[in-house]
Amino acid sequence: MSDDEDKRADDSAAKGAGKGAGERAGEGAGQGEAITPDVIVVPMRRDNYAYVVADESGRACFIDPCEADVAERVLVERGLTLVAVLSTHYHSDHTGANLALASAHSGLRVLGSAVDADRIPALTEALRPGDSFSIGSLSGYVLDVSCHTRGHIAFVFGRALFTGDALFAGGCGRFFEGTGEDAYRALYQSLGRLPDDMLVYFGHEYTLRNLEFAAAIDPSNAAVHAKLRVVRSLVEERRPTVPTTLGEERAYNPFLRAHVETVARGVRARIPATDLHSPASVLAGLRRLKDSF
Ligand SMILES: [Zn+2]
């Protein structure tokens, strides 16, 4: 299987820190009492996932759509009115439908990171980490998970977490525009504040391959092997492996376990003579190994 996470090494000069709409509207606003919406999982392209959430009156937003025809079909089938598109980051396999949807739905809001404001097609609202926003009667907020790209953000609605390419089931996206330190900030500090029962909706179906890597790095971890069995049968039945929970990910995803000695040891065994004693350096080592796995 040809691994992974947008092969494009993409020119990494993330330009322009556009002006944010609203300054940090209360970090974590929307936490706690916010409604957790039902989430419609919409496979796109070969292995991308886009998602739809809608309020009780059918006002919907699409998260990371890259195929407008697929998106339109889902909206019609479900009888939903598209009011917004949310972009976790600018890569075209997450934003490819923005322009077509914006021209087909007048007044469509397109929300994405202020850091990538000039690279997200049809953007209308530039967001900063901590900003909150509403989609109909639903409220969500923004977390900084930059590393895969400099402006990568995650969206949170109640207990639903949309991670794009920052965190996958069993893995994470390539560090195109970030370092081990950035990954540590994203995966440990930003996501680290969220509880185990958060539902994780990720950007690609890479789960099986990610867990095979996890099993190679951390072979004594029973949680990896248990999840591998579940995922193998889901994949055999061509069913999506999404969502998982943050608690599960913390049990088997090596990129959330860089602080665990067995994981660090697994990395050190493969990258000798390197100082791999901080979780950030273990993360960088893990990513290097996964890139060629
Ligand atoms: Zn990407």
CSV table of C-alpha atoms in Angstrom, one decimal, residues 184 188 217-218 220-221 249-268 276-280 282-283 286:
chain,number,residue,atom,x,y,z
A,184,TYR,CA,4.5,17.4,20.8
A,188,TYR,CA,0.2,16.4,23.8
A,217,ILE,CA,7.6,-0.3,17.2
A,218,ASP,CA,5.7,-1.4,20.4
A,220,SER,CA,4.6,-5.8,23.7
A,221,ASN,CA,1.5,-3.4,23.7
A,249,GLU,CA,-5.6,6.3,20.7
A,250,ARG,CA,-3.7,7.0,23.9
A,251,ALA,CA,-3.6,3.2,24.4
A,252,TYR,CA,-2.2,2.2,21.0
A,253,ASN,CA,-1.1,5.2,18.9
A,254,PRO,CA,2.7,5.5,19.2
A,255,PHE,CA,2.5,9.2,18.5
A,256,LEU,CA,0.5,9.7,21.7
A,257,ARG,CA,2.8,7.3,23.5
A,258,ALA,CA,6.2,8.9,22.9
A,259,HIS,CA,6.6,9.3,26.6
A,260,VAL,CA,6.3,5.6,27.2
A,261,GLU,CA,9.5,3.7,27.6
A,262,THR,CA,8.7,0.8,25.3
A,263,VAL,CA,7.9,3.2,22.5
A,264,ALA,CA,11.1,5.2,23.0
A,265,ARG,CA,13.0,2.0,23.1
A,266,GLY,CA,11.5,0.8,19.9
A,267,VAL,CA,12.6,4.0,18.2
A,268,ARG,CA,16.1,4.0,19.8
A,276,LEU,CA,15.9,10.3,22.0
A,277,HIS,CA,15.1,11.1,25.5
A,278,SER,CA,12.5,13.8,25.2
A,279,PRO,CA,9.0,12.9,23.9
A,280,ALA,CA,9.5,15.5,21.1
A,282,VAL,CA,10.9,10.4,20.1
A,283,LEU,CA,8.1,11.9,18.0
A,286,LEU,CA,8.8,7.9,15.1
